Coordinates of C-alpha atoms in Angstrom, one line a residue:
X1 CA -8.7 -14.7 -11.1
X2 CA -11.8 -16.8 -11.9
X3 CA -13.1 -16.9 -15.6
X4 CA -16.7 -17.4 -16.6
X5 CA -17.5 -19.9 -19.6
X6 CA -20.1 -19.4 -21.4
X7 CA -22.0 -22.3 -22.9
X8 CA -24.2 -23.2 -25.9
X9 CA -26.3 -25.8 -25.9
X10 CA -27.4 -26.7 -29.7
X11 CA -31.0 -28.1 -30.3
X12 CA -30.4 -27.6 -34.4
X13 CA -27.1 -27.6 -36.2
X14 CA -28.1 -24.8 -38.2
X15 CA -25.4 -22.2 -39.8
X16 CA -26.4 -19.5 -37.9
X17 CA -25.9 -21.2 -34.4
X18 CA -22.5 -22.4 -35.6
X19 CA -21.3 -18.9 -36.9
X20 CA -22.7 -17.6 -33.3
X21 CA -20.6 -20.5 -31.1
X22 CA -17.3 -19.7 -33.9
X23 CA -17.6 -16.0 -33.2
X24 CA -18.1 -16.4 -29.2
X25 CA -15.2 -18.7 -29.0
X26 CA -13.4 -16.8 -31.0
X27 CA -14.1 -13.5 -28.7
X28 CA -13.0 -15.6 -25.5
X29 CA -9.8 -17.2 -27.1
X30 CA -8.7 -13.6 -27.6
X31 CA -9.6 -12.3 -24.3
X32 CA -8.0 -15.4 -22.6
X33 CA -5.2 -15.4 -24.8
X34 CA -3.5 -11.6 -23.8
X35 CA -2.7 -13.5 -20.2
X36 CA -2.1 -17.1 -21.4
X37 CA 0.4 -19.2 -21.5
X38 CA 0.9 -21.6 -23.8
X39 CA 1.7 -25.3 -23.6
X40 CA 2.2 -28.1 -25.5
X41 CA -1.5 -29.8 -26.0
X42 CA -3.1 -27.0 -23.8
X43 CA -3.6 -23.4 -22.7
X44 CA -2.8 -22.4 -19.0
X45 CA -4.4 -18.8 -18.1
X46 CA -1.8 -17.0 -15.9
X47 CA -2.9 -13.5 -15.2
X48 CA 0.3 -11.3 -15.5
X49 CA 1.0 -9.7 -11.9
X50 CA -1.1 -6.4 -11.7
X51 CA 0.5 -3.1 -10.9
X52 CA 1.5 -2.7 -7.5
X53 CA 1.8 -6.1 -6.9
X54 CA 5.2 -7.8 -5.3
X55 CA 5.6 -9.1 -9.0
X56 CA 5.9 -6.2 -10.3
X57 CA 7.5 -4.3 -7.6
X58 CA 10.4 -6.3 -8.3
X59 CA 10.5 -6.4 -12.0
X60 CA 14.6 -6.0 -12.3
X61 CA 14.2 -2.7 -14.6
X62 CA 11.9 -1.3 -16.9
X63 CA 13.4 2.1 -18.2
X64 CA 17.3 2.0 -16.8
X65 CA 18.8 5.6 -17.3
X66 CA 21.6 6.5 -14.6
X67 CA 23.5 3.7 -13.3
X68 CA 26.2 3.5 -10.5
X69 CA 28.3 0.7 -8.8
X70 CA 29.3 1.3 -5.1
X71 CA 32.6 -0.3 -3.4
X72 CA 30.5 -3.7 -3.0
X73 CA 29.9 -4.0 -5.9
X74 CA 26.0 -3.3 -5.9
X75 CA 24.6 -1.4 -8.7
X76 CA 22.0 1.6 -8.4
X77 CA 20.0 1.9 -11.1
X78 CA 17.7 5.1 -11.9
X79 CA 14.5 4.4 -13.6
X80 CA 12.8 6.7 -15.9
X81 CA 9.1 5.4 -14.3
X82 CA 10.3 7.6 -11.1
X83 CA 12.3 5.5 -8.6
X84 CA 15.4 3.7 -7.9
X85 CA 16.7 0.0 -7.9
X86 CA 19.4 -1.7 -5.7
X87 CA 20.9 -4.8 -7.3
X88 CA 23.6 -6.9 -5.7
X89 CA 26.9 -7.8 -7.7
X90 CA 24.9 -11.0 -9.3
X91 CA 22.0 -8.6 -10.0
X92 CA 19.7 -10.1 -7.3
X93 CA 17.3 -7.2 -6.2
X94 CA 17.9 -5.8 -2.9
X95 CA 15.7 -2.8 -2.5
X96 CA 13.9 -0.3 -4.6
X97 CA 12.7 3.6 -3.2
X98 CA 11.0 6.6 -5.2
X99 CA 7.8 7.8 -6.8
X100 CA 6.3 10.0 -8.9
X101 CA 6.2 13.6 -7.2
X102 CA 7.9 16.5 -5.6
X103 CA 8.6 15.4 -2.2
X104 CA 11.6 14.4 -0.3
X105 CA 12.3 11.1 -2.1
X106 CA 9.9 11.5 -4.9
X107 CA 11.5 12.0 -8.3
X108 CA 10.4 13.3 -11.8
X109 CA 12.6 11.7 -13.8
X110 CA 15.6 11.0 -12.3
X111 CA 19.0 10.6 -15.2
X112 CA 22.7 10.5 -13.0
X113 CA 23.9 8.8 -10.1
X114 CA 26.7 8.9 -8.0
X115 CA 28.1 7.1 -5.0
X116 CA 30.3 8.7 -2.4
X117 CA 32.9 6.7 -0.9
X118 CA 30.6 6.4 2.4
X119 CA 28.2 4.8 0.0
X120 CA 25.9 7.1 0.2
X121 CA 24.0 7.7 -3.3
X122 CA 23.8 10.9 -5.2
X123 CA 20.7 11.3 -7.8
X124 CA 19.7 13.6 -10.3
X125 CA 16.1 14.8 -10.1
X126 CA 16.1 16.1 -13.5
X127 CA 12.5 18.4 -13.7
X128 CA 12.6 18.9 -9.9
X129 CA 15.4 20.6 -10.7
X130 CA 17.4 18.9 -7.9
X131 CA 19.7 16.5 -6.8
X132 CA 18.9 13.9 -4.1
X133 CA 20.8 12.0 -1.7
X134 CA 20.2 8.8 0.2
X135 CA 21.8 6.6 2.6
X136 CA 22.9 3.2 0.5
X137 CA 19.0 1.8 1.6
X138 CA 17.6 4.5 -0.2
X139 CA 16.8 6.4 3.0
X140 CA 16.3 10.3 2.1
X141 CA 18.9 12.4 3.8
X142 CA 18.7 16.2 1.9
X143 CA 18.3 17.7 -1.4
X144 CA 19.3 21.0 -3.2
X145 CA 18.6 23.1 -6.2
X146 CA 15.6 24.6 -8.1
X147 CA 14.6 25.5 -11.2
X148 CA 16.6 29.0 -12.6
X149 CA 20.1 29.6 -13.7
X150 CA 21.5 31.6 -10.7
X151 CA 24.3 29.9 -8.7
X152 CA 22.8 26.1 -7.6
X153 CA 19.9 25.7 -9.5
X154 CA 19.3 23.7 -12.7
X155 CA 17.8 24.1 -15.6
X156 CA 18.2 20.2 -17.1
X157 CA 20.7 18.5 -14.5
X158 CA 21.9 16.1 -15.9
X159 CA 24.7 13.4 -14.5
X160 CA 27.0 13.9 -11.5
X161 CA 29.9 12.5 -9.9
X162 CA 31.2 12.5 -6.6
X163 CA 35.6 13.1 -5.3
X164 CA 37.5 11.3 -3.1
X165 CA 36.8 14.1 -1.3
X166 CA 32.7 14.1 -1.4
X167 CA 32.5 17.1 -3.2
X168 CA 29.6 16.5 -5.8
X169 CA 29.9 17.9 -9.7
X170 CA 26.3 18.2 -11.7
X171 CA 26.4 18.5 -15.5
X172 CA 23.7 20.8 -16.6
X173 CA 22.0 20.2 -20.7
X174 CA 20.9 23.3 -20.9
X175 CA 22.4 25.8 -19.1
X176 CA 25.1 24.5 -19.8
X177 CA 27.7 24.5 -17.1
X178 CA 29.6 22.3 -14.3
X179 CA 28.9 22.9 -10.9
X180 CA 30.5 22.0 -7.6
X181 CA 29.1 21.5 -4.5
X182 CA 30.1 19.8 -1.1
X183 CA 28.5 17.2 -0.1
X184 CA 25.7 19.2 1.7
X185 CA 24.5 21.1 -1.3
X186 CA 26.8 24.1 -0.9
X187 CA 27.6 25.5 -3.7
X188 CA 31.7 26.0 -4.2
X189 CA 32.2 26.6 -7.6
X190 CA 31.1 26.7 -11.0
X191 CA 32.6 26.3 -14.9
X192 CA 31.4 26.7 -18.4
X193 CA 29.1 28.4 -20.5
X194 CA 27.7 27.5 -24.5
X195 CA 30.2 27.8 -27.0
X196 CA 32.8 25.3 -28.6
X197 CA 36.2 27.0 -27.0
X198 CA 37.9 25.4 -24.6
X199 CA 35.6 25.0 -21.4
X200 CA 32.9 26.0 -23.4
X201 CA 30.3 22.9 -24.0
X202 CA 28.1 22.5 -26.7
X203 CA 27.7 24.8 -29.9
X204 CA 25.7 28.7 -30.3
X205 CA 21.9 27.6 -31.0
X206 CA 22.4 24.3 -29.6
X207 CA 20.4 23.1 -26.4
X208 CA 22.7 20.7 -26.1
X209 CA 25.2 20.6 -23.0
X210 CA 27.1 18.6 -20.5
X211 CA 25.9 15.3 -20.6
X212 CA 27.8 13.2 -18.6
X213 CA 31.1 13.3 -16.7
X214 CA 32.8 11.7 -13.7
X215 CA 35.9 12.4 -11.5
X216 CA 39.4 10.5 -11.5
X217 CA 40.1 9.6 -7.7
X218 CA 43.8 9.6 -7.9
X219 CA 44.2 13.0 -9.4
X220 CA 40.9 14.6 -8.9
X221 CA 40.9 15.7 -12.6
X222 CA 37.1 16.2 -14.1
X223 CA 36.3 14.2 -17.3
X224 CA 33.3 15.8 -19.3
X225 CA 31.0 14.7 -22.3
X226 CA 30.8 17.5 -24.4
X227 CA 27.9 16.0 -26.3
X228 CA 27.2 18.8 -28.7
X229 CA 30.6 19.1 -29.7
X230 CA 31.4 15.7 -29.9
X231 CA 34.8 15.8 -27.9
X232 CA 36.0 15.1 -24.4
X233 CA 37.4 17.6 -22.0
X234 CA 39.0 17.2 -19.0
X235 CA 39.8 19.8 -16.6
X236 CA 41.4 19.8 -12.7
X237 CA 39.3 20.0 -9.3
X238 CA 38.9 23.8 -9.8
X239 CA 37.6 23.6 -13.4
X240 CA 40.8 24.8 -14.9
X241 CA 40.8 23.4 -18.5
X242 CA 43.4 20.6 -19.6
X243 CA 43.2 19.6 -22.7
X244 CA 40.1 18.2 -25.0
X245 CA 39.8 15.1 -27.8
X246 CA 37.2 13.7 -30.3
X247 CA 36.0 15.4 -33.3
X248 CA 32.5 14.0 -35.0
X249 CA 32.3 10.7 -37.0
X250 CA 32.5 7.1 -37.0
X251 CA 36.4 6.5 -36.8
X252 CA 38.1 5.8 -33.5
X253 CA 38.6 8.7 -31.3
X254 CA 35.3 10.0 -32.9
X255 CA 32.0 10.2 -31.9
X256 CA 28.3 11.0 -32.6
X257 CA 26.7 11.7 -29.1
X258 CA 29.1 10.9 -26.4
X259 CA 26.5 10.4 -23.8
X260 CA 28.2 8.7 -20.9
X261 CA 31.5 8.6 -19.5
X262 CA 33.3 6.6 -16.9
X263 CA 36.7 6.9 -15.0
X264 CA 38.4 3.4 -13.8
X265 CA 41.2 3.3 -11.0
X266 CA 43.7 3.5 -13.4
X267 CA 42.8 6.3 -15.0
X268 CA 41.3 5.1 -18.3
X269 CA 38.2 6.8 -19.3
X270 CA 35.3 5.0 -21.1
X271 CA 32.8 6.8 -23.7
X272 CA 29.6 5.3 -24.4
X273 CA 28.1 6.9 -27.8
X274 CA 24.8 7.1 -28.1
X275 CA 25.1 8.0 -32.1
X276 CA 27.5 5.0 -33.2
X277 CA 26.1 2.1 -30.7
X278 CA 29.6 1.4 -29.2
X279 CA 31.9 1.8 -26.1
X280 CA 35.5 3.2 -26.5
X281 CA 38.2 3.2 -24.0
X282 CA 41.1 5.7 -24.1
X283 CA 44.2 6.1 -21.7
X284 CA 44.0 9.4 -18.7
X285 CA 45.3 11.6 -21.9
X286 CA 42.9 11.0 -24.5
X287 CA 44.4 8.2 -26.9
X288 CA 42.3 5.9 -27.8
X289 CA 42.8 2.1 -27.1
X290 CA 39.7 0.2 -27.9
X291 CA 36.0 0.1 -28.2
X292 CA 33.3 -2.0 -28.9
X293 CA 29.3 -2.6 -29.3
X294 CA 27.1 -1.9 -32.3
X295 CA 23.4 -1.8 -32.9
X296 CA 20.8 -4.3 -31.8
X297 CA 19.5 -5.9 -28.9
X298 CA 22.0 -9.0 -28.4
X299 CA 24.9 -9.4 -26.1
X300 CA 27.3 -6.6 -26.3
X301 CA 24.9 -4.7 -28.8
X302 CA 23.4 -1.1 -27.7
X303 CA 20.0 0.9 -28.7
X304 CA 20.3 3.3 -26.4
X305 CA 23.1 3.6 -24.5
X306 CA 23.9 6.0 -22.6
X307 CA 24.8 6.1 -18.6
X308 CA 27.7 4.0 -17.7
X309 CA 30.0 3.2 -14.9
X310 CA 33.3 0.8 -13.5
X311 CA 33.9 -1.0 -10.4
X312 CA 36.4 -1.4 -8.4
X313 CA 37.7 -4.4 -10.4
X314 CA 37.5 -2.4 -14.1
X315 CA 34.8 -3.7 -14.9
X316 CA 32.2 -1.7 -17.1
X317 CA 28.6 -1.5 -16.7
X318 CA 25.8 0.0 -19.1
X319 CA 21.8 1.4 -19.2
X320 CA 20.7 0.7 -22.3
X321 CA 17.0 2.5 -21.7
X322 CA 15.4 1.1 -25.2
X323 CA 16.7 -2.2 -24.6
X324 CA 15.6 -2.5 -21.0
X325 CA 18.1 -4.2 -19.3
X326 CA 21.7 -3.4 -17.7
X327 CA 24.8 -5.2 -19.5
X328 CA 28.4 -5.7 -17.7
X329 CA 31.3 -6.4 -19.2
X330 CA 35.3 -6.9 -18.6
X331 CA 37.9 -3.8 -18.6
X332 CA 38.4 -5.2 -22.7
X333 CA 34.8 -4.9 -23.7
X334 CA 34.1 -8.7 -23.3
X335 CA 30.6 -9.4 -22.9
X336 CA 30.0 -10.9 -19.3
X337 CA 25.9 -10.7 -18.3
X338 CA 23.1 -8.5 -18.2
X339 CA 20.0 -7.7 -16.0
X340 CA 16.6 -6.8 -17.0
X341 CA 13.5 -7.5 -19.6
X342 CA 11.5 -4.2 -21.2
X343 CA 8.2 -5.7 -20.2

């Protein structure tokens, strides 16, 4: 980008002409200064990369929601600016597909994602009402749902997981209500209504609902964030209740807004809570073992998490959307690297 200067030539040193080359200079520093940066003695004008540009194509993430982590290792990340992001397990960037719209690949506002054991991804399309799903290079392969409460549609879809099996669960906010599909969109079954009984989710006058849940693979049992009642529940394949745990507060075992929730190998389920800024980690039957994070922006620290998920190794992974960036960590909670700059 070229840059005029503008110059002055001075036949008197008067006050006024001195004011006038002060204010000019003045009026260009700040111009320059928006796309500058600086060095030591001088001022190099780099223009940022422009939308559209490669730069920017490739920014690692801007407004992280869903995240997911396939048998490689690579983690899908679903961006509230309307389209997806491949990462490998360094977080190199691979690929990126979507846009803002309603056509086949397009997204308005995608939240959960899911990977099949075929490695084929799963995404939720919140206000198309819809889940998508791709091929692992983000190649559009079908879609189902629409906007209503009759069996298959949406009202606020939410998260979703996928079996051993490929049958595919979405968590509705609103409605609210688990639903089970095959992996081509049929519907099988569904569970839930609004309430705070067992199987119910959230509370009478509460549009809160399922917010997140995933699938153990060895037993097939369904984990569920019951966000507005701030508990767990976990039912089998055929939405036939368990048992529950949590009740709301700080302690552990408690939460504020259990937002996200993640099932390892061995059966260990993992909470992230969007109220209290942490992580906890609780055994297949609901008794707590650890947890960790608090508020800020530093290693380990959460503003906004909410969507998490484990590999194949344990280890956990976290959107924090305010924050910007994607943080991993060890089956303990140990801090191990993040991805990703809000700019």
């Amino acid at each position: 980008m070229a840059f005029k200067v503008l110059a002055i030539t001075l036949h008197n040193k008067s006050i006024f002409s001195l004011l006038l080359v002060a204010t000019l200079t003045m009026m260009l520093a700040e111009t320059f200064l928006l796309n500058a940066d600086l060095v030591y003695g001088s001022i190099s004008f780099t223009p940022k990369a422009e939308m559209g540009s490669d730069d920017e194509k490739k920014d690692p993430v801007e407004l992280p929601h869903g995240i997911a982590v396939d048998s490689n290792g690579n983690t899908y990340i679903s961006d509230s600016n309307n389209f997806m992001q491949k990462f490998d397990n360094n977080g190199t960037f691979i690929t990126k597909w979507g846009s803002n719209g309603t056509a086949d690949g397009q997204f308005n506002d995608p939240h959960g994602v899911a990977i099949d054991s075929l490695g084929n991804v799963y995404v939720v399309d919140t206000f198309n009402f819809r889940v998508q799903k791709f091929d692992s290079n983000g190649t559009f392969i079908t879609k189902w749902g629409s906007n209503g409460t009759a069996d298959g549609q949406f009202l606020h879809p939410h998260d979703v997981a996928v079996d051993s099996s490929g049958n595919v669960y979405v968590g509705d906010y609103h409605i609210p209500n688990v639903q089970k599909f095959d992996s081509n969109g049929t519907l099988i079954m569904k569970w839930g209504s609004r309430g705070s009984s067992d199987g119910q989710f959230a509370q009478i006058g509460d549009e809160m609902g399922v917010e997140g849940l995933d699938v153990e693979d060895s037993s097939g049992m369904v984990f569920v964030a019951d966000s507005g009642n701030s508990r767990i529940q976990k039912f089998d394949s055929n939405g036939t209740f368990i048992m529950k745990w949590g009740s709301e507060g700080k302690g552990d075992g408690q939460f504020g807004y259990p937002s996200g929730l993640a099932v390892d190998s061995a059966g260990n389920v993992f909470v992230s809570d969007e109220t209290n800024k942490n992580i906890q980690k609780f055994d297949n039957n609901g008794t707590f073992i650890m947890k960790w994070g608090s508020e800020g922006n530093g290693d380990g620290q959460f503003n906004h998490n909410h969507y998490i998920d484990v590999d194949s190794l344990g280890n956990v992974y976290e959107a924090d959307r305010d924050n910007g960036y994607f943080q991993k960590f060890d089956s303990d909670g140990k801090f191990i690297k993040k991805w990703g700059s809000l700019e």
